Coordinates of C-alpha atoms in Angstrom, one line a residue:
M1 CA 0.0 0.0 0.0
N2 CA 3.1 2.2 -0.1
L3 CA 2.8 3.3 3.5
S4 CA 5.8 4.6 5.4
K5 CA 7.8 2.1 7.5
E6 CA 6.8 3.9 10.7
F7 CA 3.1 3.7 9.8
L8 CA 3.5 -0.1 9.0
T9 CA 5.3 -0.7 12.3
N10 CA 2.6 1.1 14.2
L11 CA -0.1 -0.9 12.4
D12 CA 1.8 -4.1 13.3
S13 CA 2.0 -3.1 17.0
L14 CA -1.8 -2.6 17.1
G15 CA -2.3 -6.1 15.7
Y16 CA -3.5 -5.1 12.3
T17 CA -1.6 -7.7 10.3
K18 CA -4.4 -8.8 8.0
L19 CA -6.8 -6.7 6.0
T20 CA -10.5 -7.2 6.3
A21 CA -12.6 -7.5 3.1
I22 CA -13.6 -3.8 3.1
Q23 CA -10.1 -2.7 3.8
E24 CA -8.6 -4.9 1.0
K25 CA -11.1 -3.5 -1.5
S26 CA -11.2 0.1 -0.5
L27 CA -7.6 1.0 0.5
P28 CA -6.0 0.8 -3.0
L29 CA -8.7 3.2 -4.2
S30 CA -8.8 5.7 -1.3
L31 CA -5.0 5.8 -1.0
N32 CA -5.0 6.8 -4.7
N33 CA -7.2 9.8 -3.7
S34 CA -10.3 8.5 -5.4
D35 CA -13.8 9.4 -4.2
L36 CA -15.3 6.3 -2.7
I37 CA -18.7 4.8 -1.8
A38 CA -18.2 1.8 0.5
Q39 CA -20.9 -0.4 1.7
A40 CA -20.0 -2.4 4.7
K41 CA -21.6 -3.5 7.9
T42 CA -20.7 -2.2 11.4
G43 CA -17.8 -4.3 12.8
S44 CA -16.3 -4.9 9.4
G45 CA -13.2 -2.8 9.9
K46 CA -14.5 0.3 8.1
T47 CA -13.1 2.8 10.6
V48 CA -9.6 1.7 9.9
A49 CA -10.4 1.6 6.2
F50 CA -11.0 5.4 6.1
C51 CA -8.5 6.4 8.8
I52 CA -5.5 5.0 7.1
P53 CA -5.8 7.2 3.9
I54 CA -6.6 10.4 5.8
I55 CA -3.6 9.9 8.1
N56 CA -1.3 8.9 5.2
K57 CA -2.0 12.1 3.3
L58 CA -1.9 14.4 6.4
N59 CA 0.7 17.2 6.3
I60 CA 1.6 17.4 10.0
K61 CA 3.6 20.6 9.5
E62 CA 0.6 22.4 8.2
F63 CA -1.3 23.1 11.4
R64 CA -4.7 23.6 9.8
I65 CA -7.8 21.5 9.6
Q66 CA -7.3 19.0 6.7
T67 CA -9.9 16.4 7.3
L68 CA -13.6 16.5 8.4
I69 CA -15.3 13.3 9.5
L70 CA -19.1 13.4 10.2
A71 CA -20.7 10.6 12.3
P72 CA -24.3 10.2 13.5
T73 CA -23.7 10.2 17.2
R74 CA -21.2 11.5 19.8
E75 CA -20.4 8.0 20.9
L76 CA -19.3 7.0 17.4
A77 CA -17.4 10.3 16.9
N78 CA -15.4 9.6 20.1
Q79 CA -14.6 6.1 19.0
I80 CA -13.4 7.3 15.6
A81 CA -11.2 10.0 17.3
L82 CA -9.7 7.3 19.5
E83 CA -9.0 5.1 16.5
I84 CA -7.2 7.9 14.7
R85 CA -5.1 8.6 17.7
K86 CA -4.0 5.0 17.9
L87 CA -3.3 4.7 14.2
S88 CA -1.3 7.9 14.2
R89 CA 0.9 7.2 17.2
H90 CA 4.0 7.2 15.0
I91 CA 3.3 10.9 14.2
H92 CA 4.2 13.5 16.8
N93 CA 1.9 16.4 17.7
I94 CA -1.1 15.4 15.7
K95 CA -4.3 17.1 17.0
V96 CA -7.7 15.6 16.7
L97 CA -10.8 17.5 17.9
T98 CA -14.3 16.2 18.5
L99 CA -17.2 18.6 17.9
C100 CA -20.4 17.0 19.2
G101 CA -23.7 18.1 20.8
G102 CA -24.3 17.3 24.5
T103 CA -21.0 18.9 25.5
P104 CA -20.2 22.6 26.3
F105 CA -20.0 24.8 23.2
K106 CA -17.5 27.5 24.4
P107 CA -14.6 25.2 25.2
Q108 CA -14.9 23.8 21.6
V109 CA -14.7 27.4 20.3
L110 CA -11.5 27.9 22.3
S111 CA -10.0 24.6 21.0
L112 CA -10.9 25.6 17.4
S113 CA -9.1 28.9 17.8
H114 CA -5.9 26.9 18.4
Q115 CA -6.5 24.9 15.2
A116 CA -6.3 21.1 14.7
H117 CA -5.4 18.6 11.9
I118 CA -8.6 16.5 12.0
I119 CA -12.1 17.3 13.1
V120 CA -14.6 14.5 14.0
G121 CA -18.1 15.6 14.8
T122 CA -21.9 15.3 14.5
P123 CA -23.6 17.3 11.8
G124 CA -25.6 19.6 14.0
R125 CA -22.7 20.8 16.2
V126 CA -20.3 21.1 13.2
L127 CA -22.8 23.2 11.4
K128 CA -23.4 25.5 14.4
H129 CA -19.6 26.2 14.5
I130 CA -19.6 26.9 10.7
Q131 CA -22.5 29.3 11.1
Q132 CA -20.7 31.2 13.8
N133 CA -17.5 31.3 11.8
N134 CA -15.6 29.3 14.5
I135 CA -14.0 26.8 12.1
D136 CA -11.6 27.4 9.2
L137 CA -12.5 25.0 6.4
Q138 CA -10.3 26.3 3.5
N139 CA -7.6 23.7 3.9
I140 CA -9.8 20.6 4.1
N141 CA -8.8 18.1 1.5
S142 CA -10.7 15.0 2.9
L143 CA -14.3 14.5 3.9
V144 CA -15.6 11.3 5.5
L145 CA -19.3 10.5 6.0
D146 CA -19.4 7.5 8.3
E147 CA -22.6 5.5 8.8
A148 CA -24.2 7.8 6.3
D149 CA -27.5 5.8 6.2
K150 CA -27.9 6.4 10.0
M151 CA -27.2 10.1 9.6
L152 CA -30.0 10.3 7.0
D153 CA -32.4 8.2 9.1
M154 CA -31.8 10.7 11.9
G155 CA -32.8 13.6 9.6
F156 CA -29.4 15.2 9.0
Y157 CA -29.6 15.5 5.2
D158 CA -30.0 19.3 5.1
D159 CA -27.3 19.9 7.7
I160 CA -24.9 17.6 5.8
M161 CA -25.6 19.5 2.6
E162 CA -25.1 22.9 4.2
I163 CA -21.8 21.7 5.7
I164 CA -20.6 20.3 2.3
N165 CA -21.5 23.5 0.5
S166 CA -19.1 25.3 2.9
L167 CA -16.1 23.0 2.0
P168 CA -13.5 23.4 -0.7
K169 CA -14.7 21.8 -4.0
K170 CA -11.3 20.2 -4.5
R171 CA -11.3 17.4 -2.0
Q172 CA -11.5 13.6 -1.6
T173 CA -14.9 12.4 -0.2
L174 CA -15.3 8.9 1.3
L175 CA -18.8 7.7 2.1
F176 CA -19.4 4.6 4.2
S177 CA -22.8 3.1 4.7
A178 CA -24.3 -0.2 5.8
T179 CA -27.0 0.1 3.2
F180 CA -27.3 1.7 -0.2
E181 CA -30.9 2.9 -0.6
K182 CA -32.4 5.8 -2.6
N183 CA -31.5 8.4 0.0
I184 CA -27.8 7.4 0.0
E185 CA -27.8 7.5 -3.8
K186 CA -29.2 11.0 -3.7
L187 CA -26.6 12.2 -1.2
A188 CA -23.8 10.5 -3.1
S189 CA -24.8 12.0 -6.5
N190 CA -24.7 15.5 -4.9
V191 CA -21.3 15.3 -3.0
L192 CA -19.0 12.8 -4.8
I193 CA -17.1 13.1 -8.1
N194 CA -16.7 10.0 -10.2
P195 CA -16.8 7.8 -7.1
K196 CA -15.5 4.2 -7.1
I197 CA -18.0 1.9 -5.5
V198 CA -17.0 -0.9 -3.2
K199 CA -19.4 -3.5 -1.7
V200 CA -18.4 -6.4 0.5
E201 CA -20.8 -9.0 -0.9
N202 CA -19.1 -12.2 0.2
E203 CA -18.8 -11.4 3.9
E204 CA -19.1 -14.5 5.9
K205 CA -22.8 -14.7 6.9
V206 CA -23.1 -14.2 10.6
H207 CA -25.8 -16.3 12.0
I208 CA -28.1 -14.7 14.6
E209 CA -30.5 -17.3 16.1
Q210 CA -33.9 -15.7 16.7
K211 CA -36.6 -17.0 19.1
F212 CA -40.0 -15.5 19.4
Y213 CA -42.2 -16.0 22.5
E214 CA -45.9 -15.1 22.8
V215 CA -46.5 -13.8 26.3
N216 CA -49.0 -12.0 28.4
E217 CA -48.0 -8.4 29.1
D218 CA -48.1 -9.1 32.9
S219 CA -45.6 -12.0 32.7
K220 CA -42.9 -10.4 30.6
T221 CA -40.7 -9.1 33.4
A222 CA -40.7 -12.3 35.4
L223 CA -39.4 -14.2 32.4
I224 CA -36.2 -12.1 32.0
P225 CA -34.0 -13.9 34.6
A226 CA -35.1 -17.3 33.2
L227 CA -34.3 -16.2 29.6
I228 CA -30.8 -15.0 30.8
S229 CA -30.0 -18.0 32.9
S230 CA -31.3 -20.7 30.5
N231 CA -29.0 -19.2 27.8
K232 CA -26.0 -18.6 30.2
A233 CA -25.7 -15.0 28.9
K234 CA -23.1 -12.7 30.5
S235 CA -23.8 -9.5 28.6
I236 CA -27.5 -8.7 27.9
L237 CA -29.0 -5.8 26.0
I238 CA -32.8 -5.3 26.5
F239 CA -34.8 -3.0 24.2
C240 CA -37.9 -1.1 25.2
N241 CA -39.8 1.3 23.0
M242 CA -40.3 4.1 25.6
K243 CA -37.9 5.6 28.2
I244 CA -40.6 5.3 31.0
K245 CA -40.7 1.5 30.3
C246 CA -36.9 1.4 30.6
D247 CA -36.9 2.9 34.0
Q248 CA -39.8 0.8 35.2
L249 CA -38.2 -2.4 34.0
A250 CA -34.9 -1.5 35.5
N251 CA -36.6 -1.0 38.9
D252 CA -38.4 -4.3 38.6
L253 CA -35.3 -6.3 37.6
Y254 CA -33.3 -4.6 40.4
D255 CA -36.0 -5.9 42.8
L256 CA -35.4 -9.3 41.4
G257 CA -31.7 -9.1 42.3
L258 CA -30.2 -8.0 38.9
D259 CA -27.6 -5.2 38.4
V260 CA -28.9 -3.1 35.5
L261 CA -28.1 0.1 33.7
T262 CA -30.5 2.2 31.6
L263 CA -29.8 4.3 28.5
H264 CA -32.4 6.7 27.1
S265 CA -32.7 10.3 26.0
D266 CA -33.5 11.7 29.4
L267 CA -30.0 11.0 30.5
E268 CA -27.4 13.8 30.2
Q269 CA -24.5 13.2 27.9
K270 CA -22.1 12.6 30.8
E271 CA -24.5 10.0 32.2
R272 CA -24.8 8.3 28.8
D273 CA -21.0 8.2 28.3
E274 CA -20.6 6.6 31.8
T275 CA -23.4 4.1 31.2
I276 CA -21.8 2.9 27.9
I277 CA -18.4 2.6 29.6
L278 CA -19.8 0.5 32.5
F279 CA -21.6 -1.9 30.2
S280 CA -18.9 -2.3 27.6
N281 CA -16.2 -2.9 30.2
K282 CA -18.3 -5.8 31.7
S283 CA -19.1 -4.1 35.1
Y284 CA -22.8 -4.6 34.7
P285 CA -24.5 -7.6 33.0
V286 CA -27.7 -5.9 31.8
L287 CA -28.3 -2.7 29.8
I288 CA -31.9 -1.6 29.1
A289 CA -32.1 0.9 26.2
T290 CA -34.4 2.7 23.8
D291 CA -33.7 2.7 20.1
V292 CA -32.9 6.4 19.9
A293 CA -30.4 6.3 22.8
S294 CA -28.6 3.2 21.4
R295 CA -27.9 4.5 17.9
G296 CA -24.2 4.5 17.1
L297 CA -23.6 2.3 20.2
H298 CA -20.6 0.0 19.4
I299 CA -20.3 -2.7 22.0
D300 CA -18.7 -6.0 21.3
D301 CA -19.5 -9.3 22.9
V302 CA -23.2 -8.9 23.7
D303 CA -24.4 -12.5 24.2
L304 CA -28.1 -11.9 24.2
V305 CA -30.5 -9.2 22.8
I306 CA -34.0 -9.3 24.3
N307 CA -36.7 -7.3 22.6
Y308 CA -38.9 -6.6 25.6
D309 CA -41.1 -4.5 23.4
L310 CA -41.3 -5.6 19.7
S311 CA -39.8 -2.9 17.5
L312 CA -42.0 -0.6 15.6
D313 CA -40.8 -1.8 12.2
E314 CA -38.5 -4.5 10.7
K315 CA -35.7 -2.1 10.0
I316 CA -35.4 -1.2 13.7
H317 CA -35.6 -4.9 14.5
T318 CA -32.7 -5.6 12.1
H319 CA -30.7 -2.9 13.8
R320 CA -31.4 -4.3 17.3
I321 CA -30.6 -7.9 16.7
G322 CA -27.3 -6.9 14.9
R323 CA -25.9 -5.8 18.3
T324 CA -25.3 -9.5 19.2
A325 CA -23.3 -10.1 16.0
R326 CA -20.5 -7.6 16.3
A327 CA -17.0 -8.3 15.3
G328 CA -18.1 -11.2 13.0
K329 CA -19.6 -13.3 15.8
G330 CA -23.0 -14.9 15.8
G331 CA -25.5 -14.4 18.6
L332 CA -29.0 -14.9 20.0
A333 CA -31.9 -12.5 19.9
I334 CA -35.2 -13.2 21.8
S335 CA -38.4 -11.2 21.1
L336 CA -41.4 -11.1 23.4
Y337 CA -44.8 -10.2 21.9
T338 CA -48.4 -10.2 22.9
H339 CA -51.5 -11.0 20.8
N340 CA -51.8 -7.3 20.1
D341 CA -48.4 -7.3 18.3
M342 CA -49.4 -9.8 15.6
D343 CA -49.2 -7.3 12.7
R344 CA -45.6 -6.5 13.6
V345 CA -44.7 -10.1 14.1
F346 CA -45.9 -10.9 10.5
A347 CA -44.0 -7.9 9.1
I348 CA -40.8 -9.1 10.7
K349 CA -41.3 -12.7 9.7
E350 CA -41.6 -11.6 6.1
V351 CA -38.0 -10.4 6.3
F352 CA -36.6 -13.1 8.6
T353 CA -37.7 -16.6 7.5
D354 CA -35.7 -18.6 10.1
I355 CA -37.4 -17.3 13.3
K356 CA -38.2 -20.0 15.8
E357 CA -41.5 -19.9 17.6
E358 CA -40.9 -21.0 21.1
N359 CA -43.2 -21.8 24.1
I360 CA -42.5 -20.2 27.4
S361 CA -43.2 -23.5 29.2
N362 CA -39.9 -24.8 27.6
I363 CA -37.7 -22.2 29.3
E364 CA -35.5 -24.0 31.8
D365 CA -34.6 -21.5 34.5
D366 CA -31.2 -22.4 35.9
L367 CA -31.4 -21.1 39.5
S368 CA -27.7 -22.0 40.1
Y369 CA -26.6 -19.6 37.3
K370 CA -25.5 -16.3 38.8
I371 CA -26.4 -13.2 36.6
D372 CA -23.5 -11.0 37.5
S373 CA -20.4 -9.4 36.1
P374 CA -16.8 -10.4 37.0
Q375 CA -15.7 -6.8 37.3
R376 CA -16.6 -3.5 38.9
T377 CA -15.4 -0.1 37.9
I378 CA -13.5 2.6 39.8
F379 CA -13.8 6.3 39.0
I380 CA -10.8 8.6 39.0
N381 CA -11.5 12.3 38.9
G382 CA -8.6 13.0 36.4
G383 CA -8.4 12.5 32.7
K384 CA -6.8 13.7 29.4
K385 CA -6.9 17.3 30.5
H386 CA -4.7 16.4 33.5
K387 CA -2.3 14.6 31.2
L388 CA -3.3 11.2 32.5
R389 CA -2.7 8.2 30.3
A390 CA -3.6 4.5 30.5
G391 CA 0.0 3.6 31.2
D392 CA 0.1 6.0 34.2
I393 CA -3.0 4.3 35.7
L394 CA -1.8 0.8 34.9
G395 CA 1.6 1.6 36.6
A396 CA -0.1 3.0 39.7
L397 CA -2.2 -0.2 40.0
T398 CA 0.6 -2.7 39.3
A399 CA 3.9 -1.3 40.4
G400 CA 2.2 1.2 42.8
I401 CA -0.1 -1.0 44.8
G402 CA 0.9 -4.5 43.7
L403 CA -2.2 -5.4 41.7
S404 CA -1.9 -8.2 39.1
K405 CA -2.4 -7.2 35.5
E406 CA -5.0 -10.0 35.2
D407 CA -7.1 -8.2 37.8
I408 CA -7.3 -5.0 35.6
G409 CA -9.8 -4.7 32.7
K410 CA -10.6 -1.9 30.3
I411 CA -9.3 1.6 31.0
D412 CA -11.3 4.5 29.6
I413 CA -9.9 8.0 29.8
L414 CA -12.2 11.0 29.2
D415 CA -11.3 14.6 29.4
F416 CA -11.8 15.0 33.1
A417 CA -12.4 11.5 34.4
S418 CA -11.1 8.0 34.0
Y419 CA -12.8 4.6 34.5
V420 CA -11.0 1.3 35.2
A421 CA -12.6 -2.1 35.3
I422 CA -11.2 -4.1 38.3
N423 CA -11.8 -7.7 39.4
K424 CA -14.7 -7.3 41.8
E425 CA -12.9 -9.4 44.4
K426 CA -10.1 -6.8 44.6
I427 CA -12.3 -3.7 44.4
T428 CA -12.1 -2.9 48.2
Y429 CA -8.4 -3.4 48.2
V430 CA -7.9 -1.1 45.2
L431 CA -10.2 1.7 46.7
D432 CA -8.3 1.6 49.9
K433 CA -4.7 1.6 48.5
L434 CA -5.1 3.8 45.4
S435 CA -6.9 6.6 47.3
K436 CA -3.7 6.8 49.5
S437 CA -1.3 6.6 46.5
K438 CA -0.3 9.1 43.8
I439 CA -0.9 8.7 40.1
K440 CA 1.7 10.5 38.1
G441 CA 2.8 12.4 41.2
K442 CA -0.7 13.6 42.2
Y443 CA -3.5 12.4 44.5
Y444 CA -7.0 11.8 42.9
R445 CA -10.4 11.2 44.2
I446 CA -11.3 7.6 43.7
Y447 CA -14.6 5.7 44.3
E448 CA -16.6 2.8 42.9
K449 CA -19.2 3.2 40.2

């Protein structure tokens, strides 16, 4: 691919030794500066596929915004920014800024006044900065539209077009989408020039086993522990159609002895970020979410998806059950429905012909199975803005207080806070010792989440 030796060494150190199908097909074209339409599912390696060419063409000495990446949600934007930082570790002083809603506006204005190389953001917030003349677009030579189908589903077409009309005409545009419907064709025809089209047709078919149970509305909640234990699930995502139902179900499951998290639009962005971290680092076994809140949610290793409420249409159903098939793995999705849901059941079954109808009397509740997580999370009131890095925290836990590396899970560092998954058997020890120890020469407030 004609990448620098330093770039290749960094890719190798990250474990990227073999190209995925979408990377193999798209990189020769994108590295050649062609406009590109790439159709690939979530979890196929598409983020790396568009990050490599934009990093490769970056002029680090020119401290101006050279790339704009638009994504549908803040969570996805943050994940893209993190991936760029990892892939560009061989380049010194690269600056990546995220511009998303749900976070304070003025600090973003200040950051933009100091310039950056790459901007990753959501359309609404990026457009607001453009309208207020906070962002210098004249040096942009690359535009990426990630999960373009989701952005259009969320009503961002006009915002995207207004942003694109503000960009230099001479640029490379890369459009990535899981589907290629009429709305994507319309967007592509308006923003890309002689694009190359790449589709990953022969992706290995990931099998998602689907089971449908007809139930009475009153008996739904009591079934949840049995569905989890009978399938020996460790990470469970439950979908409800309304946020009030999420909270109600969370309270009921808590009363049944389950540790649960909720994710819906009433939560502030900070709470949403924290919830996603706690679930993805395996500190809580169950996450109850609405569809709106879960858009752009990238969490691997979900064993079981339960549709507590049947989705409003088959497209949403497809989106939901796909959460248990991330990173090329199969999975299990269980849907509960009542007699009043029959129209929706028929609509879904027209799309999915391999759904198994099951009887609730066949569910074998394994009372010996403990629905719990092996880890808990500690919160540290310091983050990137305090120059804290994962290595600093890891060193404080291992060399500092003698914790084994095997007892330490995922480390997530945000601007002003850090979260560390710890073996739950060691959580009391860690809270006691670490609160009396310095991390990178400084004491931090530490408590369990």
